[in-house]
């Protein structure tokens, strides 16, 4: 991979919760109001959030609206869950089903997504040796990438999520602030650092960074590449 950053062409989905800082993508934790399927979305809705954010990001290319009100965001997510992306309590949405739902949605909503000169097709799973290349391809096509950190059954390990701080001389340091497992995150960029490749990701409405080396080590030790993979969306 070239020694450079690869990122989306526009700002990722920004939501403004009342009394809180603007988000970086959606947050399933906002769904705690007792409304329909609130518990399922809050606890198992990471796939729904990833799919909803991608749809809203693609739609935003046709809109001047830069920041979403949190209530408008929640309403839209609930509409998508009810009409297509059904979340099962404790199970969420499996990768193959998530990809199928996205393909159907892309086909039915071409105009809203601005798909006038091409089609989008989603599928679950790419070969492990092609994962990073396919993530890069999607970002270059201005499509965010849903990446699964698998459940890692019988293991307590998590993949580290870092905060990135840049010094005046341009040197970046990474500080662990969270971890992830059995969770979908959304990749919005790839950064090449002297110590290796990091992914810029959205999780629970925040921007984090994940070491690609550490992700692969987690999959090798705790999981497998069927559960830890991507929703690969291709232009046709």
JSON list of N, CA, C and O in Angstrom, two decimals, residues 10-67:
[
{"chain": "A", "resi": 10, "resn": "UNK", "atom": "N", "xyz": [-15.44, 13.49, 1.84]},
{"chain": "A", "resi": 10, "resn": "UNK", "atom": "CA", "xyz": [-16.22, 14.49, 2.56]},
{"chain": "A", "resi": 10, "resn": "UNK", "atom": "C", "xyz": [-16.21, 14.17, 4.06]},
{"chain": "A", "resi": 10, "resn": "UNK", "atom": "O", "xyz": [-15.78, 13.10, 4.46]},
{"chain": "A", "resi": 11, "resn": "UNK", "atom": "N", "xyz": [-16.71, 15.11, 4.86]},
{"chain": "A", "resi": 11, "resn": "UNK", "atom": "CA", "xyz": [-16.84, 14.85, 6.29]},
{"chain": "A", "resi": 11, "resn": "UNK", "atom": "C", "xyz": [-17.81, 13.70, 6.53]},
{"chain": "A", "resi": 11, "resn": "UNK", "atom": "O", "xyz": [-18.85, 13.59, 5.86]},
{"chain": "A", "resi": 12, "resn": "UNK", "atom": "N", "xyz": [-17.47, 12.85, 7.50]},
{"chain": "A", "resi": 12, "resn": "UNK", "atom": "CA", "xyz": [-18.34, 11.73, 7.83]},
{"chain": "A", "resi": 12, "resn": "UNK", "atom": "C", "xyz": [-19.60, 12.26, 8.51]},
{"chain": "A", "resi": 12, "resn": "UNK", "atom": "O", "xyz": [-19.72, 13.45, 8.81]},
{"chain": "A", "resi": 13, "resn": "UNK", "atom": "N", "xyz": [-20.55, 11.37, 8.77]},
{"chain": "A", "resi": 13, "resn": "UNK", "atom": "CA", "xyz": [-21.83, 11.75, 9.37]},
{"chain": "A", "resi": 13, "resn": "UNK", "atom": "C", "xyz": [-21.60, 12.44, 10.72]},
{"chain": "A", "resi": 13, "resn": "UNK", "atom": "O", "xyz": [-20.92, 11.90, 11.59]},
{"chain": "A", "resi": 14, "resn": "UNK", "atom": "N", "xyz": [-22.16, 13.63, 10.87]},
{"chain": "A", "resi": 14, "resn": "UNK", "atom": "CA", "xyz": [-22.03, 14.40, 12.11]},
{"chain": "A", "resi": 14, "resn": "UNK", "atom": "C", "xyz": [-23.42, 14.59, 12.70]},
{"chain": "A", "resi": 14, "resn": "UNK", "atom": "O", "xyz": [-24.33, 15.09, 12.05]},
{"chain": "A", "resi": 15, "resn": "UNK", "atom": "N", "xyz": [-23.58, 14.17, 13.96]},
{"chain": "A", "resi": 15, "resn": "UNK", "atom": "CA", "xyz": [-24.84, 14.32, 14.68]},
{"chain": "A", "resi": 15, "resn": "UNK", "atom": "C", "xyz": [-24.59, 15.19, 15.90]},
{"chain": "A", "resi": 15, "resn": "UNK", "atom": "O", "xyz": [-23.54, 15.08, 16.54]},
{"chain": "A", "resi": 16, "resn": "UNK", "atom": "N", "xyz": [-25.55, 16.06, 16.21]},
{"chain": "A", "resi": 16, "resn": "UNK", "atom": "CA", "xyz": [-25.38, 17.00, 17.32]},
{"chain": "A", "resi": 16, "resn": "UNK", "atom": "C", "xyz": [-26.38, 16.68, 18.44]},
{"chain": "A", "resi": 16, "resn": "UNK", "atom": "O", "xyz": [-27.49, 17.19, 18.43]},
{"chain": "A", "resi": 17, "resn": "UNK", "atom": "N", "xyz": [-25.99, 15.86, 19.41]},
{"chain": "A", "resi": 17, "resn": "UNK", "atom": "CA", "xyz": [-26.87, 15.59, 20.55]},
{"chain": "A", "resi": 17, "resn": "UNK", "atom": "C", "xyz": [-26.94, 16.80, 21.46]},
{"chain": "A", "resi": 17, "resn": "UNK", "atom": "O", "xyz": [-25.92, 17.48, 21.67]},
{"chain": "A", "resi": 18, "resn": "UNK", "atom": "N", "xyz": [-28.09, 17.08, 22.03]},
{"chain": "A", "resi": 18, "resn": "UNK", "atom": "CA", "xyz": [-28.25, 18.25, 22.90]},
{"chain": "A", "resi": 18, "resn": "UNK", "atom": "C", "xyz": [-27.33, 18.16, 24.10]},
{"chain": "A", "resi": 18, "resn": "UNK", "atom": "O", "xyz": [-27.28, 17.14, 24.81]},
{"chain": "A", "resi": 19, "resn": "UNK", "atom": "N", "xyz": [-26.55, 19.20, 24.33]},
{"chain": "A", "resi": 19, "resn": "UNK", "atom": "CA", "xyz": [-25.68, 19.26, 25.48]},
{"chain": "A", "resi": 19, "resn": "UNK", "atom": "C", "xyz": [-24.41, 18.45, 25.37]},
{"chain": "A", "resi": 19, "resn": "UNK", "atom": "O", "xyz": [-23.65, 18.33, 26.33]},
{"chain": "A", "resi": 20, "resn": "UNK", "atom": "N", "xyz": [-24.15, 17.88, 24.19]},
{"chain": "A", "resi": 20, "resn": "UNK", "atom": "CA", "xyz": [-22.96, 17.06, 24.00]},
{"chain": "A", "resi": 20, "resn": "UNK", "atom": "C", "xyz": [-22.19, 17.55, 22.77]},
{"chain": "A", "resi": 20, "resn": "UNK", "atom": "O", "xyz": [-22.73, 18.26, 21.92]},
{"chain": "A", "resi": 21, "resn": "UNK", "atom": "N", "xyz": [-20.94, 17.15, 22.70]},
{"chain": "A", "resi": 21, "resn": "UNK", "atom": "CA", "xyz": [-20.14, 17.50, 21.53]},
{"chain": "A", "resi": 21, "resn": "UNK", "atom": "C", "xyz": [-20.67, 16.77, 20.30]},
{"chain": "A", "resi": 21, "resn": "UNK", "atom": "O", "xyz": [-21.27, 15.69, 20.40]},
{"chain": "A", "resi": 22, "resn": "UNK", "atom": "N", "xyz": [-20.46, 17.37, 19.13]},
{"chain": "A", "resi": 22, "resn": "UNK", "atom": "CA", "xyz": [-20.88, 16.71, 17.88]},
{"chain": "A", "resi": 22, "resn": "UNK", "atom": "C", "xyz": [-20.21, 15.35, 17.77]},
{"chain": "A", "resi": 22, "resn": "UNK", "atom": "O", "xyz": [-19.06, 15.15, 18.17]},
{"chain": "A", "resi": 23, "resn": "UNK", "atom": "N", "xyz": [-20.94, 14.42, 17.19]},
{"chain": "A", "resi": 23, "resn": "UNK", "atom": "CA", "xyz": [-20.45, 13.04, 17.08]},
{"chain": "A", "resi": 23, "resn": "UNK", "atom": "C", "xyz": [-19.63, 12.84, 15.82]},
{"chain": "A", "resi": 23, "resn": "UNK", "atom": "O", "xyz": [-19.58, 13.70, 14.93]},
{"chain": "A", "resi": 24, "resn": "UNK", "atom": "N", "xyz": [-19.03, 11.67, 15.74]},
{"chain": "A", "resi": 24, "resn": "UNK", "atom": "CA", "xyz": [-18.38, 11.20, 14.52]},
{"chain": "A", "resi": 24, "resn": "UNK", "atom": "C", "xyz": [-19.09, 9.90, 14.16]},
{"chain": "A", "resi": 24, "resn": "UNK", "atom": "O", "xyz": [-18.71, 8.82, 14.58]},
{"chain": "A", "resi": 25, "resn": "UNK", "atom": "N", "xyz": [-20.18, 10.03, 13.41]},
{"chain": "A", "resi": 25, "resn": "UNK", "atom": "CA", "xyz": [-21.03, 8.88, 13.13]},
{"chain": "A", "resi": 25, "resn": "UNK", "atom": "C", "xyz": [-22.10, 8.70, 14.20]},
{"chain": "A", "resi": 25, "resn": "UNK", "atom": "O", "xyz": [-22.16, 9.45, 15.18]},
{"chain": "A", "resi": 26, "resn": "UNK", "atom": "N", "xyz": [-22.94, 7.70, 14.00]},
{"chain": "A", "resi": 26, "resn": "UNK", "atom": "CA", "xyz": [-24.04, 7.45, 14.92]},
{"chain": "A", "resi": 26, "resn": "UNK", "atom": "C", "xyz": [-23.62, 6.68, 16.15]},
{"chain": "A", "resi": 26, "resn": "UNK", "atom": "O", "xyz": [-22.54, 6.10, 16.21]},
{"chain": "A", "resi": 27, "resn": "UNK", "atom": "N", "xyz": [-24.52, 6.66, 17.13]},
{"chain": "A", "resi": 27, "resn": "UNK", "atom": "CA", "xyz": [-24.24, 6.03, 18.41]},
{"chain": "A", "resi": 27, "resn": "UNK", "atom": "C", "xyz": [-25.47, 5.24, 18.84]},
{"chain": "A", "resi": 27, "resn": "UNK", "atom": "O", "xyz": [-26.53, 5.83, 19.10]},
{"chain": "A", "resi": 28, "resn": "UNK", "atom": "N", "xyz": [-25.35, 3.93, 18.92]},
{"chain": "A", "resi": 28, "resn": "UNK", "atom": "CA", "xyz": [-26.50, 3.12, 19.31]},
{"chain": "A", "resi": 28, "resn": "UNK", "atom": "C", "xyz": [-26.92, 3.40, 20.75]},
{"chain": "A", "resi": 28, "resn": "UNK", "atom": "O", "xyz": [-28.05, 3.11, 21.15]},
{"chain": "A", "resi": 29, "resn": "UNK", "atom": "N", "xyz": [-26.02, 3.99, 21.54]},
{"chain": "A", "resi": 29, "resn": "UNK", "atom": "CA", "xyz": [-26.34, 4.34, 22.92]},
{"chain": "A", "resi": 29, "resn": "UNK", "atom": "C", "xyz": [-27.40, 5.42, 23.05]},
{"chain": "A", "resi": 29, "resn": "UNK", "atom": "O", "xyz": [-27.96, 5.61, 24.14]},
{"chain": "A", "resi": 30, "resn": "UNK", "atom": "N", "xyz": [-27.69, 6.13, 21.96]},
{"chain": "A", "resi": 30, "resn": "UNK", "atom": "CA", "xyz": [-28.75, 7.15, 22.02]},
{"chain": "A", "resi": 30, "resn": "UNK", "atom": "C", "xyz": [-30.14, 6.52, 22.11]},
{"chain": "A", "resi": 30, "resn": "UNK", "atom": "O", "xyz": [-31.11, 7.19, 22.46]},
{"chain": "A", "resi": 31, "resn": "UNK", "atom": "N", "xyz": [-30.25, 5.24, 21.80]},
{"chain": "A", "resi": 31, "resn": "UNK", "atom": "CA", "xyz": [-31.55, 4.60, 21.73]},
{"chain": "A", "resi": 31, "resn": "UNK", "atom": "C", "xyz": [-31.88, 3.95, 23.08]},
{"chain": "A", "resi": 31, "resn": "UNK", "atom": "O", "xyz": [-31.90, 2.72, 23.23]},
{"chain": "A", "resi": 32, "resn": "UNK", "atom": "N", "xyz": [-32.16, 4.79, 24.07]},
{"chain": "A", "resi": 32, "resn": "UNK", "atom": "CA", "xyz": [-32.45, 4.31, 25.42]},
{"chain": "A", "resi": 32, "resn": "UNK", "atom": "C", "xyz": [-33.73, 4.94, 25.95]},
{"chain": "A", "resi": 32, "resn": "UNK", "atom": "O", "xyz": [-33.90, 5.12, 27.16]},
{"chain": "A", "resi": 33, "resn": "UNK", "atom": "N", "xyz": [-34.66, 5.27, 25.02]},
{"chain": "A", "resi": 33, "resn": "UNK", "atom": "CA", "xyz": [-35.85, 6.04, 25.39]},
{"chain": "A", "resi": 33, "resn": "UNK", "atom": "C", "xyz": [-37.09, 5.18, 25.60]},
{"chain": "A", "resi": 33, "resn": "UNK", "atom": "O", "xyz": [-38.18, 5.70, 25.80]},
{"chain": "A", "resi": 34, "resn": "UNK", "atom": "N", "xyz": [-36.95, 3.87, 25.54]},
{"chain": "A", "resi": 34, "resn": "UNK", "atom": "CA", "xyz": [-38.09, 3.00, 25.75]},
{"chain": "A", "resi": 34, "resn": "UNK", "atom": "C", "xyz": [-39.00, 2.86, 24.55]},
{"chain": "A", "resi": 34, "resn": "UNK", "atom": "O", "xyz": [-40.03, 2.17, 24.63]},
{"chain": "A", "resi": 35, "resn": "UNK", "atom": "N", "xyz": [-38.66, 3.49, 23.44]},
{"chain": "A", "resi": 35, "resn": "UNK", "atom": "CA", "xyz": [-39.48, 3.37, 22.23]},
{"chain": "A", "resi": 35, "resn": "UNK", "atom": "C", "xyz": [-39.29, 1.98, 21.61]},
{"chain": "A", "resi": 35, "resn": "UNK", "atom": "O", "xyz": [-38.50, 1.16, 22.09]},
{"chain": "A", "resi": 36, "resn": "UNK", "atom": "N", "xyz": [-40.00, 1.74, 20.51]},
{"chain": "A", "resi": 36, "resn": "UNK", "atom": "CA", "xyz": [-39.95, 0.43, 19.86]},
{"chain": "A", "resi": 36, "resn": "UNK", "atom": "C", "xyz": [-38.51, 0.00, 19.58]},
{"chain": "A", "resi": 36, "resn": "UNK", "atom": "O", "xyz": [-37.74, 0.72, 18.99]},
{"chain": "A", "resi": 37, "resn": "UNK", "atom": "N", "xyz": [-38.19, -1.20, 20.03]},
{"chain": "A", "resi": 37, "resn": "UNK", "atom": "CA", "xyz": [-36.90, -1.84, 19.82]},
{"chain": "A", "resi": 37, "resn": "UNK", "atom": "C", "xyz": [-35.71, -1.05, 20.36]},
{"chain": "A", "resi": 37, "resn": "UNK", "atom": "O", "xyz": [-34.58, -1.25, 19.94]},
{"chain": "A", "resi": 38, "resn": "UNK", "atom": "N", "xyz": [-35.97, -0.16, 21.30]},
{"chain": "A", "resi": 38, "resn": "UNK", "atom": "CA", "xyz": [-34.87, 0.65, 21.85]},
{"chain": "A", "resi": 38, "resn": "UNK", "atom": "C", "xyz": [-33.81, -0.24, 22.47]},
{"chain": "A", "resi": 38, "resn": "UNK", "atom": "O", "xyz": [-32.60, -0.03, 22.27]},
{"chain": "A", "resi": 39, "resn": "UNK", "atom": "N", "xyz": [-34.23, -1.24, 23.25]},
{"chain": "A", "resi": 39, "resn": "UNK", "atom": "CA", "xyz": [-33.27, -2.11, 23.92]},
{"chain": "A", "resi": 39, "resn": "UNK", "atom": "C", "xyz": [-32.44, -2.89, 22.89]},
{"chain": "A", "resi": 39, "resn": "UNK", "atom": "O", "xyz": [-31.21, -2.99, 23.02]},
{"chain": "A", "resi": 40, "resn": "UNK", "atom": "N", "xyz": [-33.10, -3.42, 21.87]},
{"chain": "A", "resi": 40, "resn": "UNK", "atom": "CA", "xyz": [-32.38, -4.20, 20.85]},
{"chain": "A", "resi": 40, "resn": "UNK", "atom": "C", "xyz": [-31.38, -3.33, 20.11]},
{"chain": "A", "resi": 40, "resn": "UNK", "atom": "O", "xyz": [-30.25, -3.75, 19.85]},
{"chain": "A", "resi": 41, "resn": "UNK", "atom": "N", "xyz": [-31.78, -2.11, 19.74]},
{"chain": "A", "resi": 41, "resn": "UNK", "atom": "CA", "xyz": [-30.87, -1.23, 19.01]},
{"chain": "A", "resi": 41, "resn": "UNK", "atom": "C", "xyz": [-29.70, -0.81, 19.88]},
{"chain": "A", "resi": 41, "resn": "UNK", "atom": "O", "xyz": [-28.55, -0.83, 19.44]},
{"chain": "A", "resi": 42, "resn": "UNK", "atom": "N", "xyz": [-29.99, -0.47, 21.14]},
{"chain": "A", "resi": 42, "resn": "UNK", "atom": "CA", "xyz": [-28.91, -0.02, 22.03]},
{"chain": "A", "resi": 42, "resn": "UNK", "atom": "C", "xyz": [-27.88, -1.11, 22.25]},
{"chain": "A", "resi": 42, "resn": "UNK", "atom": "O", "xyz": [-26.67, -0.85, 22.30]},
{"chain": "A", "resi": 43, "resn": "UNK", "atom": "N", "xyz": [-28.33, -2.35, 22.40]},
{"chain": "A", "resi": 43, "resn": "UNK", "atom": "CA", "xyz": [-27.42, -3.43, 22.76]},
{"chain": "A", "resi": 43, "resn": "UNK", "atom": "C", "xyz": [-26.93, -4.26, 21.59]},
{"chain": "A", "resi": 43, "resn": "UNK", "atom": "O", "xyz": [-25.88, -4.90, 21.71]},
{"chain": "A", "resi": 44, "resn": "UNK", "atom": "N", "xyz": [-27.65, -4.26, 20.48]},
{"chain": "A", "resi": 44, "resn": "UNK", "atom": "CA", "xyz": [-27.27, -5.12, 19.35]},
{"chain": "A", "resi": 44, "resn": "UNK", "atom": "C", "xyz": [-27.38, -4.40, 18.00]},
{"chain": "A", "resi": 44, "resn": "UNK", "atom": "O", "xyz": [-27.46, -5.06, 16.96]},
{"chain": "A", "resi": 45, "resn": "UNK", "atom": "N", "xyz": [-27.38, -3.07, 18.03]},
{"chain": "A", "resi": 45, "resn": "UNK", "atom": "CA", "xyz": [-27.68, -2.32, 16.82]},
{"chain": "A", "resi": 45, "resn": "UNK", "atom": "C", "xyz": [-26.49, -1.77, 16.06]},
{"chain": "A", "resi": 45, "resn": "UNK", "atom": "O", "xyz": [-26.66, -0.86, 15.23]},
{"chain": "A", "resi": 46, "resn": "UNK", "atom": "N", "xyz": [-25.29, -2.28, 16.31]},
{"chain": "A", "resi": 46, "resn": "UNK", "atom": "CA", "xyz": [-24.12, -1.69, 15.65]},
{"chain": "A", "resi": 46, "resn": "UNK", "atom": "C", "xyz": [-24.16, -1.87, 14.14]},
{"chain": "A", "resi": 46, "resn": "UNK", "atom": "O", "xyz": [-23.71, -1.00, 13.39]},
{"chain": "A", "resi": 47, "resn": "UNK", "atom": "N", "xyz": [-24.69, -3.00, 13.65]},
{"chain": "A", "resi": 47, "resn": "UNK", "atom": "CA", "xyz": [-24.82, -3.19, 12.21]},
{"chain": "A", "resi": 47, "resn": "UNK", "atom": "C", "xyz": [-25.81, -2.22, 11.59]},
{"chain": "A", "resi": 47, "resn": "UNK", "atom": "O", "xyz": [-25.59, -1.67, 10.51]},
{"chain": "A", "resi": 48, "resn": "UNK", "atom": "N", "xyz": [-26.93, -2.02, 12.29]},
{"chain": "A", "resi": 48, "resn": "UNK", "atom": "CA", "xyz": [-27.94, -1.05, 11.84]},
{"chain": "A", "resi": 48, "resn": "UNK", "atom": "C", "xyz": [-27.34, 0.34, 11.78]},
{"chain": "A", "resi": 48, "resn": "UNK", "atom": "O", "xyz": [-27.56, 1.08, 10.79]},
{"chain": "A", "resi": 49, "resn": "UNK", "atom": "N", "xyz": [-26.57, 0.73, 12.80]},
{"chain": "A", "resi": 49, "resn": "UNK", "atom": "CA", "xyz": [-25.96, 2.06, 12.81]},
{"chain": "A", "resi": 49, "resn": "UNK", "atom": "C", "xyz": [-24.97, 2.20, 11.65]},
{"chain": "A", "resi": 49, "resn": "UNK", "atom": "O", "xyz": [-24.95, 3.22, 10.94]},
{"chain": "A", "resi": 50, "resn": "UNK", "atom": "N", "xyz": [-24.14, 1.18, 11.43]},
{"chain": "A", "resi": 50, "resn": "UNK", "atom": "CA", "xyz": [-23.18, 1.23, 10.32]},
{"chain": "A", "resi": 50, "resn": "UNK", "atom": "C", "xyz": [-23.87, 1.40, 8.98]},
{"chain": "A", "resi": 50, "resn": "UNK", "atom": "O", "xyz": [-23.48, 2.24, 8.16]},
{"chain": "A", "resi": 51, "resn": "UNK", "atom": "N", "xyz": [-24.91, 0.60, 8.74]},
{"chain": "A", "resi": 51, "resn": "UNK", "atom": "CA", "xyz": [-25.64, 0.68, 7.46]},
{"chain": "A", "resi": 51, "resn": "UNK", "atom": "C", "xyz": [-26.33, 2.03, 7.32]},
{"chain": "A", "resi": 51, "resn": "UNK", "atom": "O", "xyz": [-26.30, 2.66, 6.26]},
{"chain": "A", "resi": 52, "resn": "UNK", "atom": "N", "xyz": [-26.98, 2.49, 8.40]},
{"chain": "A", "resi": 52, "resn": "UNK", "atom": "CA", "xyz": [-27.68, 3.78, 8.37]},
{"chain": "A", "resi": 52, "resn": "UNK", "atom": "C", "xyz": [-26.72, 4.92, 8.07]},
{"chain": "A", "resi": 52, "resn": "UNK", "atom": "O", "xyz": [-27.01, 5.82, 7.27]},
{"chain": "A", "resi": 53, "resn": "UNK", "atom": "N", "xyz": [-25.55, 4.89, 8.71]},
{"chain": "A", "resi": 53, "resn": "UNK", "atom": "CA", "xyz": [-24.57, 5.96, 8.50]},
{"chain": "A", "resi": 53, "resn": "UNK", "atom": "C", "xyz": [-24.06, 5.98, 7.06]},
{"chain": "A", "resi": 53, "resn": "UNK", "atom": "O", "xyz": [-23.87, 7.05, 6.47]},
{"chain": "A", "resi": 54, "resn": "UNK", "atom": "N", "xyz": [-23.82, 4.80, 6.50]},
{"chain": "A", "resi": 54, "resn": "UNK", "atom": "CA", "xyz": [-23.37, 4.74, 5.10]},
{"chain": "A", "resi": 54, "resn": "UNK", "atom": "C", "xyz": [-24.44, 5.32, 4.18]},
{"chain": "A", "resi": 54, "resn": "UNK", "atom": "O", "xyz": [-24.15, 6.11, 3.27]},
{"chain": "A", "resi": 55, "resn": "UNK", "atom": "N", "xyz": [-25.68, 4.93, 4.41]},
{"chain": "A", "resi": 55, "resn": "UNK", "atom": "CA", "xyz": [-26.78, 5.45, 3.58]},
{"chain": "A", "resi": 55, "resn": "UNK", "atom": "C", "xyz": [-26.87, 6.97, 3.71]},
{"chain": "A", "resi": 55, "resn": "UNK", "atom": "O", "xyz": [-26.98, 7.69, 2.71]},
{"chain": "A", "resi": 56, "resn": "UNK", "atom": "N", "xyz": [-26.80, 7.48, 4.93]},
{"chain": "A", "resi": 56, "resn": "UNK", "atom": "CA", "xyz": [-26.89, 8.93, 5.14]},
{"chain": "A", "resi": 56, "resn": "UNK", "atom": "C", "xyz": [-25.67, 9.65, 4.57]},
{"chain": "A", "resi": 56, "resn": "UNK", "atom": "O", "xyz": [-25.79, 10.78, 4.08]},
{"chain": "A", "resi": 57, "resn": "UNK", "atom": "N", "xyz": [-24.52, 9.02, 4.63]},
{"chain": "A", "resi": 57, "resn": "UNK", "atom": "CA", "xyz": [-23.33, 9.63, 4.04]},
{"chain": "A", "resi": 57, "resn": "UNK", "atom": "C", "xyz": [-23.48, 9.72, 2.52]},
{"chain": "A", "resi": 57, "resn": "UNK", "atom": "O", "xyz": [-23.19, 10.77, 1.93]},
{"chain": "A", "resi": 58, "resn": "UNK", "atom": "N", "xyz": [-23.95, 8.67, 1.88]},
{"chain": "A", "resi": 58, "resn": "UNK", "atom": "CA", "xyz": [-24.13, 8.69, 0.44]},
{"chain": "A", "resi": 58, "resn": "UNK", "atom": "C", "xyz": [-25.20, 9.71, 0.04]},
{"chain": "A", "resi": 58, "resn": "UNK", "atom": "O", "xyz": [-25.06, 10.42, -0.95]},
{"chain": "A", "resi": 59, "resn": "UNK", "atom": "N", "xyz": [-26.26, 9.81, 0.83]},
{"chain": "A", "resi": 59, "resn": "UNK", "atom": "CA", "xyz": [-27.31, 10.79, 0.54]},
{"chain": "A", "resi": 59, "resn": "UNK", "atom": "C", "xyz": [-26.81, 12.22, 0.72]},
{"chain": "A", "resi": 59, "resn": "UNK", "atom": "O", "xyz": [-27.29, 13.13, 0.04]},
{"chain": "A", "resi": 60, "resn": "UNK", "atom": "N", "xyz": [-25.86, 12.42, 1.63]},
{"chain": "A", "resi": 60, "resn": "UNK", "atom": "CA", "xyz": [-25.40, 13.77, 1.92]},
{"chain": "A", "resi": 60, "resn": "UNK", "atom": "C", "xyz": [-24.70, 14.43, 0.75]},
{"chain": "A", "resi": 60, "resn": "UNK", "atom": "O", "xyz": [-24.55, 15.65, 0.71]},
{"chain": "A", "resi": 61, "resn": "UNK", "atom": "N", "xyz": [-24.27, 13.63, -0.23]},
{"chain": "A", "resi": 61, "resn": "UNK", "atom": "CA", "xyz": [-23.64, 14.21, -1.42]},
{"chain": "A", "resi": 61, "resn": "UNK", "atom": "C", "xyz": [-24.65, 15.02, -2.23]},
{"chain": "A", "resi": 61, "resn": "UNK", "atom": "O", "xyz": [-24.27, 15.84, -3.06]},
{"chain": "A", "resi": 62, "resn": "UNK", "atom": "N", "xyz": [-25.94, 14.78, -1.97]},
{"chain": "A", "resi": 62, "resn": "UNK", "atom": "CA", "xyz": [-26.99, 15.51, -2.69]},
{"chain": "A", "resi": 62, "resn": "UNK", "atom": "C", "xyz": [-27.65, 16.58, -1.81]},
{"chain": "A", "resi": 62, "resn": "UNK", "atom": "O", "xyz": [-28.64, 17.17, -2.20]},
{"chain": "A", "resi": 63, "resn": "UNK", "atom": "N", "xyz": [-27.10, 16.81, -0.63]},
{"chain": "A", "resi": 63, "resn": "UNK", "atom": "CA", "xyz": [-27.72, 17.74, 0.32]},
{"chain": "A", "resi": 63, "resn": "UNK", "atom": "C", "xyz": [-26.68, 18.72, 0.87]},
{"chain": "A", "resi": 63, "resn": "UNK", "atom": "O", "xyz": [-25.50, 18.40, 0.96]},
{"chain": "A", "resi": 64, "resn": "UNK", "atom": "N", "xyz": [-27.15, 19.89, 1.25]},
{"chain": "A", "resi": 64, "resn": "UNK", "atom": "CA", "xyz": [-26.27, 20.89, 1.85]},
{"chain": "A", "resi": 64, "resn": "UNK", "atom": "C", "xyz": [-26.22, 20.77, 3.38]},
{"chain": "A", "resi": 64, "resn": "UNK", "atom": "O", "xyz": [-25.45, 21.45, 4.04]},
{"chain": "A", "resi": 65, "resn": "UNK", "atom": "N", "xyz": [-27.04, 19.87, 3.92]},
{"chain": "A", "resi": 65, "resn": "UNK", "atom": "CA", "xyz": [-27.12, 19.73, 5.38]},
{"chain": "A", "resi": 65, "resn": "UNK", "atom": "C", "xyz": [-25.87, 19.02, 5.88]},
{"chain": "A", "resi": 65, "resn": "UNK", "atom": "O", "xyz": [-25.57, 17.90, 5.49]},
{"chain": "A", "resi": 66, "resn": "UNK", "atom": "N", "xyz": [-25.13, 19.66, 6.78]},
{"chain": "A", "resi": 66, "resn": "UNK", "atom": "CA", "xyz": [-23.85, 19.13, 7.25]},
{"chain": "A", "resi": 66, "resn": "UNK", "atom": "C", "xyz": [-23.94, 18.45, 8.60]},
{"chain": "A", "resi": 66, "resn": "UNK", "atom": "O", "xyz": [-23.18, 17.53, 8.89]},
{"chain": "A", "resi": 67, "resn": "UNK", "atom": "N", "xyz": [-24.86, 18.91, 9.47]},
{"chain": "A", "resi": 67, "resn": "UNK", "atom": "CA", "xyz": [-24.99, 18.36, 10.81]},
{"chain": "A", "resi": 67, "resn": "UNK", "atom": "C", "xyz": [-26.43, 17.93, 11.03]},
{"chain": "A", "resi": 67, "resn": "UNK", "atom": "O", "xyz": [-27.38, 18.67, 10.73]}
]
